[in-house]
Amino acid sequence: MYNYQQYRHIEAPGWILGWAWAKKEVIWSMQGAEATMQGDCSKFHGDVPHCCKKDPTIVDLLPGVAYSAQSANCCRGGVLSSYVQDPLNSVASFQIVVGKAGTSNITVALPKNFTLTTPGPGYTCSPAKVVKPSLFPTPDGRRHTQALMTWNLTCTYSQFLAQRAPTCCVSLSTFYNDVIVPCQNCACACRPNISQPLLSTVPMCVDPEDVFAQSTSSANQRPGASAIIQNQAPPTLLYCSMDMCPIHIHWHVKTNYVDYWRAKVSIINRHVKNYTMWNLVVQHPNFNNLTETFSFQYKGLTSYGAINDTAMFWGIKYYNDMLLEAGDNGNVQSEILMRKDPRFTFTQGWAIPHRILFNGDECVMPPPTSYPFMPNGSIKVKTGLFLHVVLALAVVYLATVL
């Protein structure tokens, strides 16, 4: 399994791969993964297959399993990194021994109805297609053996098919305006009230000031045995807010220099869970001259030919690569230094990003009419304005003394 998505990764509890056998195949044994259900193997006596189901579902093994049960690129609990963020960990593999499948490329039939969940829906898989047989080199590289048969398929993700509400929102502020533009109300969901029924699609939330409710809710959030078997995520639990978004992104236009300008981006976690391998994708017209990021790793993404207006940010390993659960430490932040583009201006919201995505999902931006604009009489921020004012004051003071 190769995750070629640039900025969407698969996080815990990990991937589930399923298919339907074309005939009466069974899985005798596996390495690097396991079937979630054995199925009815009552027809077999003596040696019993690992899985007899017509439609098996396969999950990755957890870290720390016995070496004899492992295979290459396995045993990470189903977690797959995005291709840009960590290409070495964007691959998973496992081996299966199949019975009743035939012994030649004529008698072997391709499985069908492939599914991929992570753990919810959103991926649509193509039919399997026979391709050129894989080659396996010997250790010295002078000889290759050939597979009997090789097929592949592609699974694509759609947030629309996943039927997911937005999971993040954006607030804005600038040094030239005291107004802080908050996230939109009900950007991800509307805050539940006391009279709302328990069986609601609205996520549960707790008051950030209620320590007892937080500890009780965290304990109740642990998934049960059935949820673990079905590879389901625990129920959503957030800090209460007017926008009800698990992730809050804040973009602040911080400083204006002669040839550069600086912005600060903060990611605040309101979710009662940690985010590992998080990433942030921002689209801004000045990213073609991005000079430095101070606390994040960065890579430019050229999604539209030579246009470089999109950047991907993620944490530094062992420093801030994990976004901790909601609380005092549940945030990461970095400043971004950019050389001014020829089109640079603080007017008409030019310093505000066009789009922001967190972990591959698009965040809800404030409406452009609410962007913090320049105050009246200061439509243009001229380079070096502060220096000119200081020199003028010095001249006035000198003239007074004389």
mmCIF file of C-alpha atoms in Angstrom:
data_model
loop_
_atom_site.group_PDB
_atom_site.id
_atom_site.type_symbol
_atom_site.label_atom_id
_atom_site.label_comp_id
_atom_site.label_asym_id
_atom_site.label_seq_id
_atom_site.Cartn_x
_atom_site.Cartn_y
_atom_site.Cartn_z
ATOM 1 C CA MET A 1 0.000 0.000 0.000
ATOM 2 C CA TYR A 2 1.515 3.306 -1.132
ATOM 3 C CA ASN A 3 0.066 6.565 0.159
ATOM 4 C CA TYR A 4 0.795 8.988 -2.675
ATOM 5 C CA GLN A 5 -1.344 11.751 -1.161
ATOM 6 C CA GLN A 6 0.845 14.755 -0.532
ATOM 7 C CA TYR A 7 -0.783 15.973 2.669
ATOM 8 C CA ARG A 8 -3.395 13.438 3.777
ATOM 9 C CA HIS A 9 -2.177 10.718 6.080
ATOM 10 C CA ILE A 10 -3.950 7.823 7.776
ATOM 11 C CA GLU A 11 -3.864 8.098 11.547
ATOM 12 C CA ALA A 12 -4.822 5.727 14.369
ATOM 13 C CA PRO A 13 -6.723 3.447 14.598
ATOM 14 C CA GLY A 14 -5.399 2.943 11.078
ATOM 15 C CA TRP A 15 -6.465 1.500 7.749
ATOM 16 C CA ILE A 16 -8.802 -1.423 7.064
ATOM 17 C CA LEU A 17 -8.520 -3.141 3.692
ATOM 18 C CA GLY A 18 -11.312 -5.415 2.512
ATOM 19 C CA TRP A 19 -12.236 -7.384 -0.584
ATOM 20 C CA ALA A 20 -14.431 -10.249 -1.779
ATOM 21 C CA TRP A 21 -12.888 -13.484 -3.055
ATOM 22 C CA ALA A 22 -13.885 -14.490 -6.578
ATOM 23 C CA LYS A 23 -14.179 -18.212 -5.715
ATOM 24 C CA LYS A 24 -13.847 -20.210 -2.480
ATOM 25 C CA GLU A 25 -10.422 -18.999 -1.417
ATOM 26 C CA VAL A 26 -9.276 -19.049 2.202
ATOM 27 C CA ILE A 27 -6.350 -17.403 3.963
ATOM 28 C CA TRP A 28 -4.110 -20.052 5.507
ATOM 29 C CA SER A 29 -1.690 -17.657 7.195
ATOM 30 C CA MET A 30 -0.554 -14.027 7.238
ATOM 31 C CA GLN A 31 2.539 -12.005 8.080
ATOM 32 C CA GLY A 32 2.505 -8.284 8.797
ATOM 33 C CA ALA A 33 -1.287 -8.066 9.166
ATOM 34 C CA GLU A 34 -4.285 -10.064 10.333
ATOM 35 C CA ALA A 35 -7.934 -10.639 9.454
ATOM 36 C CA THR A 36 -10.375 -9.142 11.948
ATOM 37 C CA MET A 37 -12.701 -12.176 11.820
ATOM 38 C CA GLN A 38 -11.855 -15.842 11.264
ATOM 39 C CA GLY A 39 -15.250 -16.830 9.907
ATOM 40 C CA ASP A 40 -16.686 -20.341 9.664
ATOM 41 C CA CYS A 41 -13.836 -22.831 9.259
ATOM 42 C CA SER A 42 -15.820 -25.874 10.419
ATOM 43 C CA LYS A 43 -15.194 -27.675 7.119
ATOM 44 C CA PHE A 44 -11.498 -27.928 7.916
ATOM 45 C CA HIS A 45 -10.053 -30.534 10.273
ATOM 46 C CA GLY A 46 -6.534 -30.550 11.637
ATOM 47 C CA ASP A 47 -4.914 -27.376 10.350
ATOM 48 C CA VAL A 48 -7.433 -24.506 10.508
ATOM 49 C CA PRO A 49 -7.073 -21.487 8.161
ATOM 50 C CA HIS A 50 -6.435 -18.021 9.497
ATOM 51 C CA CYS A 51 -9.606 -16.727 7.800
ATOM 52 C CA CYS A 52 -12.420 -18.474 5.936
ATOM 53 C CA LYS A 53 -14.626 -15.468 5.238
ATOM 54 C CA LYS A 54 -15.774 -14.714 1.715
ATOM 55 C CA ASP A 55 -15.144 -11.017 2.350
ATOM 56 C CA PRO A 56 -12.176 -10.680 4.740
ATOM 57 C CA THR A 57 -11.161 -7.385 6.335
ATOM 58 C CA ILE A 58 -7.458 -6.903 7.030
ATOM 59 C CA VAL A 59 -5.787 -4.633 9.602
ATOM 60 C CA ASP A 60 -2.154 -3.874 10.331
ATOM 61 C CA LEU A 61 -0.385 -5.382 13.325
ATOM 62 C CA LEU A 62 0.528 -3.236 16.303
ATOM 63 C CA PRO A 63 4.134 -2.263 17.066
ATOM 64 C CA GLY A 64 6.058 -4.729 19.182
ATOM 65 C CA VAL A 65 4.653 -7.984 17.788
ATOM 66 C CA ALA A 66 6.899 -11.026 17.527
ATOM 67 C CA TYR A 67 9.519 -10.807 14.799
ATOM 68 C CA SER A 68 8.248 -14.032 13.233
ATOM 69 C CA ALA A 69 4.874 -12.349 12.590
ATOM 70 C CA GLN A 70 6.340 -9.280 10.885
ATOM 71 C CA SER A 71 6.997 -8.382 7.273
ATOM 72 C CA ALA A 72 8.655 -5.381 5.667
ATOM 73 C CA ASN A 73 6.834 -2.043 6.201
ATOM 74 C CA CYS A 74 4.374 -3.496 8.696
ATOM 75 C CA CYS A 75 3.317 -3.211 12.283
ATOM 76 C CA ARG A 76 2.603 0.498 12.729
ATOM 77 C CA GLY A 77 -0.992 0.060 13.833
ATOM 78 C CA GLY A 78 -2.308 1.010 10.405
ATOM 79 C CA VAL A 79 -0.767 4.486 10.471
ATOM 80 C CA LEU A 80 0.481 5.756 7.103
ATOM 81 C CA SER A 81 2.302 9.070 6.729
ATOM 82 C CA SER A 82 1.625 11.403 3.825
ATOM 83 C CA TYR A 83 4.094 11.141 0.965
ATOM 84 C CA VAL A 84 5.571 14.633 1.415
ATOM 85 C CA GLN A 85 5.834 14.495 5.190
ATOM 86 C CA ASP A 86 7.531 11.112 5.597
ATOM 87 C CA PRO A 87 7.886 9.034 2.390
ATOM 88 C CA LEU A 88 9.596 6.126 4.187
ATOM 89 C CA ASN A 89 6.561 5.583 6.423
ATOM 90 C CA SER A 90 3.983 6.142 3.670
ATOM 91 C CA VAL A 91 4.200 2.469 2.647
ATOM 92 C CA ALA A 92 2.636 -0.629 4.233
ATOM 93 C CA SER A 93 2.827 -4.270 3.173
ATOM 94 C CA PHE A 94 1.833 -7.727 4.352
ATOM 95 C CA GLN A 95 1.997 -11.304 3.065
ATOM 96 C CA ILE A 96 -0.806 -13.861 2.852
ATOM 97 C CA VAL A 97 -0.867 -17.557 1.993
ATOM 98 C CA VAL A 98 -4.053 -18.277 0.028
ATOM 99 C CA GLY A 99 -5.644 -21.680 -0.441
ATOM 100 C CA LYS A 100 -8.105 -22.901 -3.094
ATOM 101 C CA ALA A 101 -6.955 -20.141 -5.430
ATOM 102 C CA GLY A 102 -5.511 -22.122 -8.321
ATOM 103 C CA THR A 103 -1.925 -22.700 -9.332
ATOM 104 C CA SER A 104 -1.471 -20.675 -12.548
ATOM 105 C CA ASN A 105 -2.249 -17.222 -13.865
ATOM 106 C CA ILE A 106 -5.154 -18.783 -15.738
ATOM 107 C CA THR A 107 -6.877 -20.394 -12.764
ATOM 108 C CA VAL A 108 -6.189 -17.585 -10.269
ATOM 109 C CA ALA A 109 -9.107 -15.115 -10.212
ATOM 110 C CA LEU A 110 -8.796 -11.484 -9.120
ATOM 111 C CA PRO A 111 -10.547 -10.451 -5.906
ATOM 112 C CA LYS A 112 -13.245 -7.811 -6.329
ATOM 113 C CA ASN A 113 -15.132 -5.124 -4.407
ATOM 114 C CA PHE A 114 -12.085 -3.687 -2.678
ATOM 115 C CA THR A 115 -12.770 -1.265 0.184
ATOM 116 C CA LEU A 116 -10.495 1.003 2.218
ATOM 117 C CA THR A 117 -11.645 2.669 5.431
ATOM 118 C CA THR A 118 -9.526 4.852 7.710
ATOM 119 C CA PRO A 119 -11.537 4.143 9.919
ATOM 120 C CA GLY A 120 -14.526 5.942 8.410
ATOM 121 C CA PRO A 121 -15.641 6.084 4.771
ATOM 122 C CA GLY A 122 -14.360 8.432 2.083
ATOM 123 C CA TYR A 123 -12.213 6.178 -0.127
ATOM 124 C CA THR A 124 -13.482 4.648 -3.351
ATOM 125 C CA CYS A 125 -11.410 1.829 -4.827
ATOM 126 C CA SER A 126 -11.139 0.907 -8.493
ATOM 127 C CA PRO A 127 -11.395 -2.692 -9.725
ATOM 128 C CA ALA A 128 -8.166 -4.703 -9.613
ATOM 129 C CA LYS A 129 -6.210 -4.630 -12.857
ATOM 130 C CA VAL A 130 -3.599 -7.116 -14.023
ATOM 131 C CA VAL A 131 -0.246 -5.435 -14.654
ATOM 132 C CA LYS A 132 3.247 -6.528 -15.564
ATOM 133 C CA PRO A 133 4.476 -9.191 -13.096
ATOM 134 C CA SER A 134 6.672 -7.943 -10.291
ATOM 135 C CA LEU A 135 10.386 -8.766 -10.342
ATOM 136 C CA PHE A 136 12.373 -9.755 -7.242
ATOM 137 C CA PRO A 137 16.164 -9.256 -7.378
ATOM 138 C CA THR A 138 18.607 -11.598 -5.695
ATOM 139 C CA PRO A 139 20.876 -10.093 -2.993
ATOM 140 C CA ASP A 140 23.720 -9.618 -5.467
ATOM 141 C CA GLY A 141 21.372 -7.959 -7.997
ATOM 142 C CA ARG A 142 22.495 -10.190 -10.891
ATOM 143 C CA ARG A 143 19.343 -12.256 -11.186
ATOM 144 C CA HIS A 144 15.593 -11.567 -10.935
ATOM 145 C CA THR A 145 12.741 -13.955 -10.267
ATOM 146 C CA GLN A 146 9.269 -13.157 -11.544
ATOM 147 C CA ALA A 147 5.899 -13.235 -9.777
ATOM 148 C CA LEU A 148 3.249 -15.584 -11.088
ATOM 149 C CA MET A 149 0.764 -12.729 -11.352
ATOM 150 C CA THR A 150 0.540 -9.085 -10.237
ATOM 151 C CA TRP A 151 -2.448 -6.773 -10.028
ATOM 152 C CA ASN A 152 -3.038 -3.360 -8.516
ATOM 153 C CA LEU A 153 -5.835 -0.900 -7.807
ATOM 154 C CA THR A 154 -6.190 2.753 -6.798
ATOM 155 C CA CYS A 155 -8.288 4.165 -3.960
ATOM 156 C CA THR A 156 -9.141 7.883 -4.036
ATOM 157 C CA TYR A 157 -10.462 10.054 -1.204
ATOM 158 C CA SER A 158 -13.407 12.445 -1.304
ATOM 159 C CA GLN A 159 -14.423 14.563 1.675
ATOM 160 C CA PHE A 160 -17.906 14.766 0.129
ATOM 161 C CA LEU A 161 -18.222 10.975 0.065
ATOM 162 C CA ALA A 162 -16.998 10.837 3.642
ATOM 163 C CA GLN A 163 -19.941 13.117 4.525
ATOM 164 C CA ARG A 164 -17.767 14.866 7.053
ATOM 165 C CA ALA A 165 -18.570 18.259 8.456
ATOM 166 C CA PRO A 166 -15.672 20.726 8.531
ATOM 167 C CA THR A 167 -13.112 19.912 11.203
ATOM 168 C CA CYS A 168 -11.293 23.244 11.483
ATOM 169 C CA CYS A 169 -11.885 26.969 11.244
ATOM 170 C CA VAL A 170 -9.723 30.071 10.828
ATOM 171 C CA SER A 171 -9.575 33.322 12.772
ATOM 172 C CA LEU A 172 -7.615 36.421 11.728
ATOM 173 C CA SER A 173 -5.810 39.406 13.219
ATOM 174 C CA THR A 174 -3.292 42.024 12.054
ATOM 175 C CA PHE A 175 -0.894 44.517 13.616
ATOM 176 C CA TYR A 176 -2.593 47.404 11.803
ATOM 177 C CA ASN A 177 -6.102 46.729 13.113
ATOM 178 C CA ASP A 178 -7.294 45.986 16.650
ATOM 179 C CA VAL A 179 -10.180 43.865 15.371
ATOM 180 C CA ILE A 180 -9.788 40.094 15.816
ATOM 181 C CA VAL A 181 -11.972 38.224 13.352
ATOM 182 C CA PRO A 182 -13.166 35.044 15.103
ATOM 183 C CA CYS A 183 -14.201 31.735 13.583
ATOM 184 C CA GLN A 184 -17.699 31.780 12.182
ATOM 185 C CA ASN A 185 -20.456 30.661 14.504
ATOM 186 C CA CYS A 186 -21.480 27.039 13.798
ATOM 187 C CA ALA A 187 -18.553 26.690 11.371
ATOM 188 C CA CYS A 188 -18.288 22.954 12.130
ATOM 189 C CA ALA A 189 -21.479 22.419 14.150
ATOM 190 C CA CYS A 190 -23.695 24.399 16.470
ATOM 191 C CA ARG A 191 -23.087 24.271 20.180
ATOM 192 C CA PRO A 192 -25.477 21.801 21.835
ATOM 193 C CA ASN A 193 -27.859 22.940 24.544
ATOM 194 C CA ILE A 194 -29.129 21.204 27.632
ATOM 195 C CA SER A 195 -32.422 20.196 26.018
ATOM 196 C CA GLN A 196 -30.677 18.488 23.099
ATOM 197 C CA PRO A 197 -31.129 14.674 23.062
ATOM 198 C CA LEU A 198 -28.131 12.475 23.813
ATOM 199 C CA LEU A 199 -28.392 10.587 20.513
ATOM 200 C CA SER A 200 -27.456 13.618 18.451
ATOM 201 C CA THR A 201 -25.072 14.042 15.575
ATOM 202 C CA VAL A 202 -23.641 17.116 17.275
ATOM 203 C CA PRO A 203 -20.307 16.307 18.993
ATOM 204 C CA MET A 204 -20.271 16.211 22.776
ATOM 205 C CA CYS A 205 -18.478 19.112 24.403
ATOM 206 C CA VAL A 206 -17.252 20.014 27.867
ATOM 207 C CA ASP A 207 -16.680 23.376 29.489
ATOM 208 C CA PRO A 208 -12.926 24.218 29.397
ATOM 209 C CA GLU A 209 -13.226 25.491 32.992
ATOM 210 C CA ASP A 210 -14.876 22.311 34.311
ATOM 211 C CA VAL A 211 -11.953 20.112 35.378
ATOM 212 C CA PHE A 212 -14.190 17.341 36.760
ATOM 213 C CA ALA A 213 -16.182 17.078 33.514
ATOM 214 C CA GLN A 214 -12.967 16.884 31.510
ATOM 215 C CA SER A 215 -11.553 14.002 33.564
ATOM 216 C CA THR A 216 -14.862 12.119 33.515
ATOM 217 C CA SER A 217 -15.317 12.648 29.771
ATOM 218 C CA SER A 218 -11.768 11.552 29.015
ATOM 219 C CA ALA A 219 -12.334 8.319 30.922
ATOM 220 C CA ASN A 220 -15.633 7.687 29.159
ATOM 221 C CA GLN A 221 -14.037 8.268 25.789
ATOM 222 C CA ARG A 222 -12.002 5.073 25.850
ATOM 223 C CA PRO A 223 -13.382 2.820 23.121
ATOM 224 C CA GLY A 224 -15.002 -0.473 24.056
ATOM 225 C CA ALA A 225 -13.986 -3.916 22.843
ATOM 226 C CA SER A 226 -16.471 -3.866 19.962
ATOM 227 C CA ALA A 227 -15.115 -0.530 18.758
ATOM 228 C CA ILE A 228 -11.557 -1.879 18.806
ATOM 229 C CA ILE A 229 -12.550 -4.997 16.843
ATOM 230 C CA GLN A 230 -14.383 -2.903 14.244
ATOM 231 C CA ASN A 231 -11.496 -0.392 14.136
ATOM 232 C CA GLN A 232 -13.757 2.492 15.038
ATOM 233 C CA ALA A 233 -12.632 5.827 16.396
ATOM 234 C CA PRO A 234 -13.925 6.889 19.824
ATOM 235 C CA PRO A 235 -16.800 9.380 19.907
ATOM 236 C CA THR A 236 -15.939 13.016 19.260
ATOM 237 C CA LEU A 237 -15.396 15.063 22.421
ATOM 238 C CA LEU A 238 -14.467 18.746 22.250
ATOM 239 C CA TYR A 239 -14.107 21.851 24.320
ATOM 240 C CA CYS A 240 -17.315 23.847 23.909
ATOM 241 C CA SER A 241 -17.096 26.832 21.562
ATOM 242 C CA MET A 242 -19.394 28.851 19.323
ATOM 243 C CA ASP A 243 -17.941 27.234 16.198
ATOM 244 C CA MET A 244 -17.591 23.679 17.625
ATOM 245 C CA CYS A 245 -14.483 22.966 15.545
ATOM 246 C CA PRO A 246 -11.928 20.474 16.884
ATOM 247 C CA ILE A 247 -9.073 22.518 15.406
ATOM 248 C CA HIS A 248 -8.773 26.308 15.470
ATOM 249 C CA ILE A 249 -6.225 27.993 13.170
ATOM 250 C CA HIS A 250 -5.224 31.600 13.838
ATOM 251 C CA TRP A 251 -3.394 33.703 11.222
ATOM 252 C CA HIS A 252 -1.798 36.924 12.462
ATOM 253 C CA VAL A 253 -0.097 39.496 10.225
ATOM 254 C CA LYS A 254 2.617 40.479 12.672
ATOM 255 C CA THR A 255 5.303 42.814 11.288
ATOM 256 C CA ASN A 256 6.116 44.954 8.259
ATOM 257 C CA TYR A 257 9.775 45.451 7.238
ATOM 258 C CA VAL A 258 11.435 47.230 4.323
ATOM 259 C CA ASP A 259 11.765 44.184 2.065
ATOM 260 C CA TYR A 260 10.066 41.511 4.173
ATOM 261 C CA TRP A 261 6.947 40.895 6.205
ATOM 262 C CA ARG A 262 6.169 38.396 8.940
ATOM 263 C CA ALA A 263 3.097 36.359 9.823
ATOM 264 C CA LYS A 264 2.388 34.066 12.753
ATOM 265 C CA VAL A 265 0.245 30.946 12.507
ATOM 266 C CA SER A 266 -1.106 29.113 15.559
ATOM 267 C CA ILE A 267 -2.892 25.762 15.690
ATOM 268 C CA ILE A 268 -5.094 25.282 18.753
ATOM 269 C CA ASN A 269 -6.449 21.837 19.574
ATOM 270 C CA ARG A 270 -9.904 21.770 21.175
ATOM 271 C CA HIS A 271 -10.221 18.012 20.739
ATOM 272 C CA VAL A 272 -9.709 15.662 23.689
ATOM 273 C CA LYS A 273 -7.129 13.642 21.758
ATOM 274 C CA ASN A 274 -3.593 14.065 20.464
ATOM 275 C CA TYR A 275 -2.853 14.603 16.769
ATOM 276 C CA THR A 276 0.258 12.777 15.612
ATOM 277 C CA MET A 277 1.918 13.619 12.289
ATOM 278 C CA TRP A 278 -0.308 16.682 11.857
ATOM 279 C CA ASN A 279 0.191 18.956 8.875
ATOM 280 C CA LEU A 280 -1.085 22.300 7.671
ATOM 281 C CA VAL A 281 -1.449 23.395 4.039
ATOM 282 C CA VAL A 282 -1.772 27.117 3.331
ATOM 283 C CA GLN A 283 -2.360 28.842 0.002
ATOM 284 C CA HIS A 284 -1.034 32.407 -0.213
ATOM 285 C CA PRO A 285 0.249 34.382 -3.250
ATOM 286 C CA ASN A 286 3.467 35.380 -1.438
ATOM 287 C CA PHE A 287 4.652 31.831 -0.733
ATOM 288 C CA ASN A 288 6.787 31.913 -3.867
ATOM 289 C CA ASN A 289 9.114 34.129 -1.778
ATOM 290 C CA LEU A 290 8.845 32.320 1.555
ATOM 291 C CA THR A 291 12.196 32.836 3.288
ATOM 292 C CA GLU A 292 12.048 31.015 6.615
ATOM 293 C CA THR A 293 9.769 29.215 9.052
ATOM 294 C CA PHE A 294 10.995 29.285 12.643
ATOM 295 C CA SER A 295 9.264 26.354 14.392
ATOM 296 C CA PHE A 296 7.740 24.237 11.597
ATOM 297 C CA GLN A 297 9.163 22.216 8.757
ATOM 298 C CA TYR A 298 8.132 23.459 5.330
ATOM 299 C CA LYS A 299 7.843 22.322 1.736
ATOM 300 C CA GLY A 300 6.412 24.188 -1.235
ATOM 301 C CA LEU A 301 3.740 22.440 -3.293
ATOM 302 C CA THR A 302 3.450 23.296 -6.974
ATOM 303 C CA SER A 303 -0.092 22.100 -7.563
ATOM 304 C CA TYR A 304 -0.652 24.166 -10.696
ATOM 305 C CA GLY A 305 2.396 23.832 -12.920
ATOM 306 C CA ALA A 306 4.977 26.498 -12.099
ATOM 307 C CA ILE A 307 2.694 28.398 -9.700
ATOM 308 C CA ASN A 308 4.190 28.123 -6.206
ATOM 309 C CA ASP A 309 1.530 29.633 -3.958
ATOM 310 C CA THR A 310 0.943 26.670 -1.632
ATOM 311 C CA ALA A 311 3.055 25.553 1.318
ATOM 312 C CA MET A 312 2.830 22.535 3.580
ATOM 313 C CA PHE A 313 3.931 22.837 7.219
ATOM 314 C CA TRP A 314 4.417 20.135 9.841
ATOM 315 C CA GLY A 315 6.112 19.742 13.207
ATOM 316 C CA ILE A 316 9.748 19.142 14.029
ATOM 317 C CA LYS A 317 10.342 15.586 15.247
ATOM 318 C CA TYR A 318 10.485 15.237 19.041
ATOM 319 C CA TYR A 319 9.712 18.965 19.419
ATOM 320 C CA ASN A 320 6.201 19.757 18.162
ATOM 321 C CA ASP A 321 5.334 16.930 15.759
ATOM 322 C CA MET A 322 2.533 15.926 18.158
ATOM 323 C CA LEU A 323 -0.315 18.348 18.742
ATOM 324 C CA LEU A 324 -1.383 17.579 22.298
ATOM 325 C CA GLU A 325 -5.002 17.338 23.405
ATOM 326 C CA ALA A 326 -7.017 20.399 24.394
ATOM 327 C CA GLY A 327 -5.575 22.303 27.316
ATOM 328 C CA ASP A 328 -2.711 24.608 28.212
ATOM 329 C CA ASN A 329 -0.253 22.664 26.010
ATOM 330 C CA GLY A 330 -2.671 21.884 23.196
ATOM 331 C CA ASN A 331 -1.219 24.263 20.635
ATOM 332 C CA VAL A 332 1.707 24.704 18.257
ATOM 333 C CA GLN A 333 2.803 27.900 16.549
ATOM 334 C CA SER A 334 5.426 29.346 14.267
ATOM 335 C CA GLU A 335 6.318 32.611 12.599
ATOM 336 C CA ILE A 336 6.807 32.813 8.832
ATOM 337 C CA LEU A 337 9.121 35.306 7.143
ATOM 338 C CA MET A 338 8.478 36.250 3.505
ATOM 339 C CA ARG A 339 10.181 38.565 1.046
ATOM 340 C CA LYS A 340 7.674 41.039 -0.348
ATOM 341 C CA ASP A 341 6.120 40.105 -3.650
ATOM 342 C CA PRO A 342 5.875 42.879 -6.298
ATOM 343 C CA ARG A 343 2.103 42.752 -5.752
ATOM 344 C CA PHE A 344 2.506 43.129 -1.978
ATOM 345 C CA THR A 345 -0.105 45.249 -0.216
ATOM 346 C CA PHE A 346 -1.972 45.225 3.065
ATOM 347 C CA THR A 347 -5.179 46.364 1.392
ATOM 348 C CA GLN A 348 -8.098 44.255 0.205
ATOM 349 C CA GLY A 349 -7.109 41.320 2.417
ATOM 350 C CA TRP A 350 -4.057 40.437 0.306
ATOM 351 C CA ALA A 351 -2.070 39.372 3.413
ATOM 352 C CA ILE A 352 -4.764 36.821 4.316
ATOM 353 C CA PRO A 353 -4.426 33.225 3.021
ATOM 354 C CA HIS A 354 -6.796 32.064 0.315
ATOM 355 C CA ARG A 355 -7.228 28.544 1.725
ATOM 356 C CA ILE A 356 -6.069 26.562 4.756
ATOM 357 C CA LEU A 357 -6.260 22.788 5.208
ATOM 358 C CA PHE A 358 -5.511 20.787 8.339
ATOM 359 C CA ASN A 359 -4.654 17.091 7.850
ATOM 360 C CA GLY A 360 -6.086 17.275 4.352
ATOM 361 C CA ASP A 361 -9.483 18.721 5.300
ATOM 362 C CA GLU A 362 -10.333 22.267 4.257
ATOM 363 C CA CYS A 363 -10.918 24.771 7.046
ATOM 364 C CA VAL A 364 -13.762 27.285 7.166
ATOM 365 C CA MET A 365 -12.462 30.789 6.417
ATOM 366 C CA PRO A 366 -14.179 33.983 7.629
ATOM 367 C CA PRO A 367 -16.124 35.838 4.914
ATOM 368 C CA PRO A 368 -13.929 38.366 3.035
ATOM 369 C CA THR A 369 -16.202 41.215 4.147
ATOM 370 C CA SER A 370 -15.053 40.637 7.737
ATOM 371 C CA TYR A 371 -11.290 40.742 7.041
ATOM 372 C CA PRO A 372 -9.355 43.306 9.145
ATOM 373 C CA PHE A 373 -8.783 46.201 6.742
ATOM 374 C CA MET A 374 -6.435 49.160 7.019
ATOM 375 C CA PRO A 375 -7.731 52.013 9.236
ATOM 376 C CA ASN A 376 -9.120 55.124 7.525
ATOM 377 C CA GLY A 377 -6.330 57.435 6.416
ATOM 378 C CA SER A 378 -3.804 54.582 6.327
ATOM 379 C CA ILE A 379 -4.793 52.841 3.126
ATOM 380 C CA LYS A 380 -1.169 52.370 2.109
ATOM 381 C CA VAL A 381 1.526 51.188 4.495
ATOM 382 C CA LYS A 382 4.712 52.650 3.093
ATOM 383 C CA THR A 383 8.031 50.910 3.533
ATOM 384 C CA GLY A 384 10.140 52.434 6.276
ATOM 385 C CA LEU A 385 7.306 54.681 7.548
ATOM 386 C CA PHE A 386 8.450 54.320 11.157
ATOM 387 C CA LEU A 387 11.994 55.430 10.264
ATOM 388 C CA HIS A 388 10.724 58.570 8.503
ATOM 389 C CA VAL A 389 8.579 59.560 11.513
ATOM 390 C CA VAL A 390 11.504 59.143 13.949
ATOM 391 C CA LEU A 391 13.809 61.300 11.770
ATOM 392 C CA ALA A 392 11.138 63.993 11.488
ATOM 393 C CA LEU A 393 10.716 64.127 15.259
ATOM 394 C CA ALA A 394 14.489 64.379 15.725
ATOM 395 C CA VAL A 395 14.642 67.355 13.345
ATOM 396 C CA VAL A 396 11.812 69.142 15.187
ATOM 397 C CA TYR A 397 13.468 68.566 18.569
ATOM 398 C CA LEU A 398 16.835 69.874 17.296
ATOM 399 C CA ALA A 399 15.232 73.001 15.900
ATOM 400 C CA THR A 400 13.521 73.674 19.249
ATOM 401 C CA VAL A 401 16.775 73.378 21.176
ATOM 402 C CA LEU A 402 18.588 75.718 18.829
#
